[in-house]
GROMACS .gro file of C-alpha atoms in nm:
model
  287
    1MET     CA    1   5.206  14.066  11.438
    2SER     CA    2   5.541  14.027  11.606
    3GLY     CA    3   5.392  13.850  11.905
    4GLN     CA    4   5.225  13.576  11.703
    5THR     CA    5   5.323  13.217  11.769
    6PRO     CA    6   5.511  13.031  11.492
    7SER     CA    7   5.295  12.901  11.212
    8LYS     CA    8   5.249  12.532  11.139
    9SER     CA    9   5.490  12.549  10.845
   10GLU     CA   10   5.754  12.721  11.059
   11ARG     CA   11   5.725  12.456  11.329
   12ALA     CA   12   5.761  12.184  11.066
   13ALA     CA   13   6.065  12.360  10.922
   14SER     CA   14   6.218  12.386  11.269
   15ARG     CA   15   6.175  12.013  11.320
   16ARG     CA   16   6.338  11.937  10.985
   17ILE     CA   17   6.629  12.165  11.069
   18ALA     CA   18   6.681  12.003  11.409
   19VAL     CA   19   6.671  11.655  11.256
   20ALA     CA   20   6.920  11.757  10.986
   21PHE     CA   21   7.164  11.894  11.244
   22LEU     CA   22   7.131  11.581  11.458
   23VAL     CA   23   7.195  11.364  11.151
   24SER     CA   24   7.504  11.574  11.082
   25ALA     CA   25   7.628  11.518  11.436
   26ALA     CA   26   7.559  11.144  11.406
   27GLY     CA   27   7.762  11.132  11.084
   28ALA     CA   28   8.054  11.307  11.254
   29VAL     CA   29   8.041  11.067  11.548
   30GLY     CA   30   8.020  10.776  11.305
   31PHE     CA   31   8.331  10.901  11.126
   32ALA     CA   32   8.524  10.921  11.452
   33VAL     CA   33   8.417  10.571  11.556
   34THR     CA   34   8.489  10.422  11.213
   35TYR     CA   35   8.832  10.583  11.204
   36GLY     CA   36   8.914  10.463  11.554
   37LEU     CA   37   8.814  10.106  11.468
   38ASN     CA   38   8.991  10.109  11.129
   39GLY     CA   39   8.660  10.045  10.958
   40GLY     CA   40   8.786  10.144  10.615
   41THR     CA   41   8.807  10.463  10.414
   42GLN     CA   42   8.483  10.388  10.229
   43TRP     CA   43   8.276  10.396  10.546
   44GLU     CA   44   8.466  10.700  10.669
   45GLY     CA   45   8.371  10.876  10.347
   46VAL     CA   46   8.006  10.778  10.388
   47CYS     CA   47   7.999  10.915  10.742
   48LEU     CA   48   8.159  11.243  10.636
   49ALA     CA   49   7.914  11.275  10.348
   50VAL     CA   50   7.621  11.227  10.587
   51ALA     CA   51   7.767  11.481  10.831
   52PHE     CA   52   7.817  11.756  10.574
   53ALA     CA   53   7.491  11.679  10.394
   54GLY     CA   54   7.294  11.711  10.718
   55LEU     CA   55   7.465  12.040  10.797
   56ALA     CA   56   7.398  12.173  10.448
   57VAL     CA   57   7.031  12.070  10.451
   58GLY     CA   58   6.973  12.223  10.793
   59LEU     CA   59   7.129  12.556  10.699
   60ALA     CA   60   6.949  12.563  10.364
   61VAL     CA   61   6.607  12.501  10.520
   62TRP     CA   62   6.676  12.755  10.793
   63SER     CA   63   6.772  13.027  10.546
   64ARG     CA   64   6.479  12.950  10.317
   65ARG     CA   65   6.198  12.892  10.565
   66LEU     CA   66   6.278  13.091  10.876
   67VAL     CA   67   6.482  13.391  10.766
   68PRO     CA   68   6.272  13.677  10.622
   69VAL     CA   69   6.344  13.740  10.255
   70GLY     CA   70   6.252  14.010  10.012
   71GLY     CA   71   6.329  14.375   9.949
   72TYR     CA   72   6.234  14.633  10.210
   73VAL     CA   73   6.227  15.008  10.160
   74GLU     CA   74   6.177  15.241  10.450
   75GLU     CA   75   6.148  15.611  10.394
   76HIS     CA   76   6.224  15.826  10.693
   77GLU     CA   77   6.354  16.169  10.763
   78GLY     CA   78   6.605  16.096  11.033
   79PHE     CA   79   6.835  15.814  11.131
   80VAL     CA   80   6.688  15.769  11.477
   81PRO     CA   81   6.361  15.571  11.464
   82PRO     CA   82   6.069  15.696  11.669
   83PRO     CA   83   6.001  15.531  12.006
   84ALA     CA   84   5.709  15.330  11.869
   85GLU     CA   85   5.927  15.175  11.600
   86GLN     CA   86   6.201  15.098  11.848
   87ALA     CA   87   5.950  14.921  12.070
   88MET     CA   88   5.820  14.720  11.774
   89THR     CA   89   6.175  14.614  11.676
   90ALA     CA   90   6.249  14.502  12.030
   91ALA     CA   91   5.926  14.303  12.033
   92VAL     CA   92   6.026  14.128  11.710
   93PHE     CA   93   6.352  14.008  11.863
   94ARG     CA   94   6.166  13.890  12.171
   95ALA     CA   95   5.903  13.707  11.968
   96PRO     CA   96   5.901  13.326  11.975
   97GLU     CA   97   5.942  13.302  11.597
   98SER     CA   98   6.250  13.524  11.587
   99PRO     CA   99   6.565  13.343  11.468
  100THR     CA  100   6.754  13.477  11.768
  101ARG     CA  101   6.505  13.305  11.999
  102ARG     CA  102   6.528  12.961  11.840
  103TRP     CA  103   6.757  12.829  12.109
  104GLY     CA  104   6.681  12.467  12.028
  105LEU     CA  105   6.793  12.506  11.668
  106LEU     CA  106   7.100  12.701  11.772
  107ALA     CA  107   7.188  12.427  12.019
  108ALA     CA  108   7.145  12.159  11.750
  109LEU     CA  109   7.363  12.360  11.512
  110GLY     CA  110   7.628  12.404  11.780
  111PHE     CA  111   7.621  12.032  11.856
  112ALA     CA  112   7.666  11.943  11.489
  113LEU     CA  113   7.954  12.187  11.443
  114THR     CA  114   8.121  12.067  11.762
  115ALA     CA  115   8.092  11.703  11.655
  116LEU     CA  116   8.243  11.785  11.316
  117GLY     CA  117   8.525  11.977  11.479
  118VAL     CA  118   8.607  11.692  11.714
  119ALA     CA  119   8.588  11.437  11.432
  120ALA     CA  120   8.832  11.646  11.228
  121LEU     CA  121   9.091  11.597  11.503
  122PHE     CA  122   9.089  11.216  11.478
  123PRO     CA  123   9.295  11.188  11.154
  124LEU     CA  124   9.576  11.374  11.331
  125ARG     CA  125   9.629  11.053  11.529
  126SER     CA  126   9.791  10.901  11.220
  127LEU     CA  127  10.063  11.166  11.226
  128LEU     CA  128  10.157  11.134  11.592
  129PRO     CA  129  10.495  10.968  11.658
  130TRP     CA  130  10.355  10.707  11.897
  131ASP     CA  131  10.094  10.583  11.653
  132ARG     CA  132  10.193  10.238  11.529
  133GLN     CA  133   9.980  10.272  11.216
  134ARG     CA  134  10.099  10.608  11.090
  135PRO     CA  135  10.129  10.613  10.708
  136THR     CA  136  10.508  10.599  10.679
  137ARG     CA  137  10.541  10.300  10.911
  138SER     CA  138  10.251  10.108  10.759
  139LEU     CA  139  10.416  10.133  10.417
  140LYS     CA  140  10.745   9.992  10.545
  141ASP     CA  141  10.634   9.721  10.788
  142THR     CA  142  10.495   9.383  10.684
  143PRO     CA  143  10.382   9.075  10.881
  144TRP     CA  144  10.727   8.922  10.840
  145GLY     CA  145  10.946   8.922  11.147
  146PRO     CA  146  11.177   8.707  11.358
  147GLY     CA  147  11.041   8.356  11.408
  148ILE     CA  148  10.762   8.380  11.148
  149ARG     CA  149  10.746   8.051  10.959
  150LEU     CA  150  10.728   8.034  10.581
  151VAL     CA  151  10.413   7.861  10.455
  152ASP     CA  152  10.263   7.784  10.115
  153ASP     CA  153   9.928   7.914   9.988
  154GLN     CA  154   9.752   7.640  10.185
  155GLY     CA  155   9.914   7.742  10.512
  156ARG     CA  156  10.151   7.443  10.528
  157PRO     CA  157  10.494   7.518  10.681
  158LEU     CA  158  10.787   7.466  10.447
  159ARG     CA  159  11.116   7.288  10.499
  160PRO     CA  160  11.428   7.359  10.292
  161ASP     CA  161  11.369   7.038  10.093
  162ASP     CA  162  11.028   7.171   9.984
  163VAL     CA  163  11.206   7.416   9.752
  164PRO     CA  164  11.350   7.219   9.456
  165ALA     CA  165  11.657   7.340   9.273
  166ASP     CA  166  11.599   7.615   9.016
  167THR     CA  167  11.228   7.631   9.097
  168MET     CA  168  11.023   7.927   9.215
  169VAL     CA  169  10.796   7.860   9.515
  170ALA     CA  170  10.551   8.121   9.648
  171VAL     CA  171  10.575   8.165  10.026
  172PHE     CA  172  10.377   8.362  10.283
  173PRO     CA  173  10.410   8.452  10.652
  174GLU     CA  174  10.226   8.206  10.872
  175GLY     CA  175   9.891   8.350  10.976
  176SER     CA  176   9.901   8.636  10.723
  177ILE     CA  177   9.852   8.472  10.385
  178ASP     CA  178   9.600   8.734  10.269
  179VAL     CA  179   9.807   9.043  10.356
  180GLY     CA  180   9.882   9.232  10.034
  181ASP     CA  181  10.245   9.327  10.093
  182ALA     CA  182  10.352   8.993  10.244
  183PRO     CA  183  10.387   8.753   9.944
  184ALA     CA  184  10.738   8.635   9.868
  185PHE     CA  185  10.902   8.360   9.669
  186ALA     CA  186  11.177   8.115   9.747
  187VAL     CA  187  11.419   7.977   9.491
  188ARG     CA  188  11.723   7.752   9.521
  189LEU     CA  189  12.016   7.871   9.311
  190ASN     CA  190  12.377   7.769   9.276
  191PRO     CA  191  12.561   7.999   9.519
  192GLU     CA  192  12.876   7.979   9.306
  193ARG     CA  193  12.692   8.169   9.033
  194PHE     CA  194  12.610   8.467   9.253
  195ILE     CA  195  12.751   8.787   9.105
  196ARG     CA  196  12.625   8.979   9.406
  197GLN     CA  197  12.522   8.834   9.738
  198PRO     CA  198  12.146   8.848   9.809
  199ALA     CA  199  12.046   9.132  10.040
  200GLY     CA  200  11.872   8.893  10.278
  201GLY     CA  201  12.144   8.629  10.266
  202HIS     CA  202  12.093   8.267  10.165
  203LEU     CA  203  12.097   7.913  10.301
  204GLY     CA  204  12.319   7.713  10.069
  205GLY     CA  205  12.170   7.893   9.770
  206LEU     CA  206  11.814   7.903   9.906
  207VAL     CA  207  11.701   8.265   9.877
  208VAL     CA  208  11.373   8.446   9.946
  209TRP     CA  209  11.266   8.772   9.783
  210SER     CA  210  10.950   8.981   9.780
  211LEU     CA  211  10.705   8.871   9.512
  212LEU     CA  212  10.596   9.229   9.438
  213CYS     CA  213  10.755   9.421   9.154
  214THR     CA  214  10.918   9.744   9.268
  215HIS     CA  215  10.761   9.935   8.979
  216ALA     CA  216  10.385   9.898   9.029
  217GLY     CA  217  10.350   9.613   9.277
  218CYS     CA  218  10.249   9.338   9.034
  219PRO     CA  219  10.357   8.981   9.121
  220VAL     CA  220  10.677   8.871   8.945
  221ARG     CA  221  10.559   8.517   8.878
  222LEU     CA  222  10.747   8.440   8.557
  223TYR     CA  223  11.072   8.257   8.633
  224LEU     CA  224  11.330   8.183   8.367
  225LYS     CA  225  11.497   7.857   8.464
  226GLY     CA  226  11.869   7.834   8.416
  227ALA     CA  227  11.907   8.210   8.379
  228GLY     CA  228  11.815   8.298   8.738
  229ARG     CA  229  11.579   8.576   8.632
  230VAL     CA  230  11.219   8.668   8.710
  231LEU     CA  231  10.990   8.876   8.492
  232CYS     CA  232  10.697   9.096   8.585
  233PRO     CA  233  10.414   9.032   8.335
  234CYS     CA  234  10.255   9.375   8.386
  235HIS     CA  235  10.526   9.601   8.243
  236GLN     CA  236  10.803   9.353   8.158
  237SER     CA  237  11.048   9.449   8.431
  238SER     CA  238  11.317   9.183   8.462
  239PHE     CA  239  11.524   9.109   8.773
  240ASP     CA  240  11.854   8.921   8.787
  241LEU     CA  241  11.848   8.699   9.095
  242LEU     CA  242  12.215   8.614   9.054
  243ALA     CA  243  12.300   8.984   9.092
  244GLY     CA  244  12.100   9.061   9.405
  245ALA     CA  245  11.764   9.074   9.221
  246ARG     CA  246  11.855   9.405   9.061
  247PRO     CA  247  11.641   9.525   8.768
  248ILE     CA  248  11.802   9.476   8.429
  249ALA     CA  249  11.508   9.565   8.202
  250GLY     CA  250  11.177   9.747   8.217
  251PRO     CA  251  11.062  10.044   8.424
  252ALA     CA  252  11.151   9.905   8.770
  253ALA     CA  253  11.428  10.109   8.934
  254ARG     CA  254  11.491   9.918   9.259
  255PRO     CA  255  11.594   9.558   9.330
  256LEU     CA  256  11.350   9.318   9.489
  257PRO     CA  257  11.372   9.330   9.870
  258GLY     CA  258  11.521   9.018  10.025
  259LEU     CA  259  11.392   8.826  10.325
  260PRO     CA  260  11.646   8.689  10.575
  261ILE     CA  261  11.567   8.329  10.671
  262GLU     CA  262  11.693   8.043  10.885
  263VAL     CA  263  11.598   7.687  10.969
  264GLY     CA  264  11.417   7.670  11.301
  265PRO     CA  265  11.459   7.401  11.569
  266ASP     CA  266  11.156   7.223  11.424
  267GLY     CA  267  11.321   7.199  11.083
  268PHE     CA  268  11.093   7.453  10.915
  269LEU     CA  269  11.203   7.770  10.740
  270ARG     CA  270  11.162   8.086  10.948
  271ALA     CA  271  11.221   8.454  10.885
  272THR     CA  272  11.476   8.632  11.099
  273GLY     CA  273  11.337   8.977  11.023
  274ASP     CA  274  11.131   9.182  10.781
  275PHE     CA  275  11.216   9.253  10.417
  276THR     CA  276  11.541   9.439  10.365
  277ALA     CA  277  11.344   9.725  10.204
  278PRO     CA  278  10.977   9.823  10.168
  279PRO     CA  279  10.816   9.584   9.919
  280GLY     CA  280  10.615   9.678   9.613
  281ALA     CA  281  10.576  10.009   9.436
  282GLY     CA  282  10.747  10.326   9.549
  283PHE     CA  283  10.580  10.605   9.744
  284TRP     CA  284  10.644  10.973   9.816
  285SER     CA  285  10.978  10.927   9.994
  286ARG     CA  286  11.082  10.622   9.795
  287PRO     CA  287  11.043  10.652   9.415
   0.00000   0.00000   0.00000
């Protein structure tokens, strides 16, 4: 009995188990590749789901189809089995259908577990100090920087004269119009009315601030002419541009970050650096 070759159902189960473990390994490799290429958290989640699902299916089929189940009662007088029984037990473990002899399945399981273990190391890259995209830095850095020209929503560079007095104009970094934390707005105010100097400075009253509310990141698109104030329509936070864009009403607790600007040799407005503070809503180290 112990020397019989595996049955047809056992061979089919072995194939299903091997395929499940290989699918698990493929999912783990897919996760590592997707993470390395910044393919998006959705695809990373899909790959992890495939990896763990394949591992779970393989182990479930193995335990259900190949591992003996049931209750066994053996009555004997002593604790040392007779020689014939010892020989039979040894033959069982040497038999082709014994779980300890299924080297192919064990190799597939080891490959799947190794792939998952290696894939689990990839997210640590985000925490390493030399990683340019680690979470803390990605929340603070934006596409703005020295020499980046200010453009409108059509990508046209702006000159100082393109910002009329007491008018709010949406501006973006050239080449990065669609980046979520990059939108800003320019407004020309009377510098004699400044109660507090803008954090990013100004060019004869021309000032640029982040367009994102510091409460929840909504765009502060409502401008109150004459009063020098902007209002966030989401939760009614109000910012006084004449006092350094500090919040004067609503749930926002931080002023709008300013953007330092200059006029380039070509006559167009350019940034001289990034925002004076991280734009948008707060995060774990910045409420």
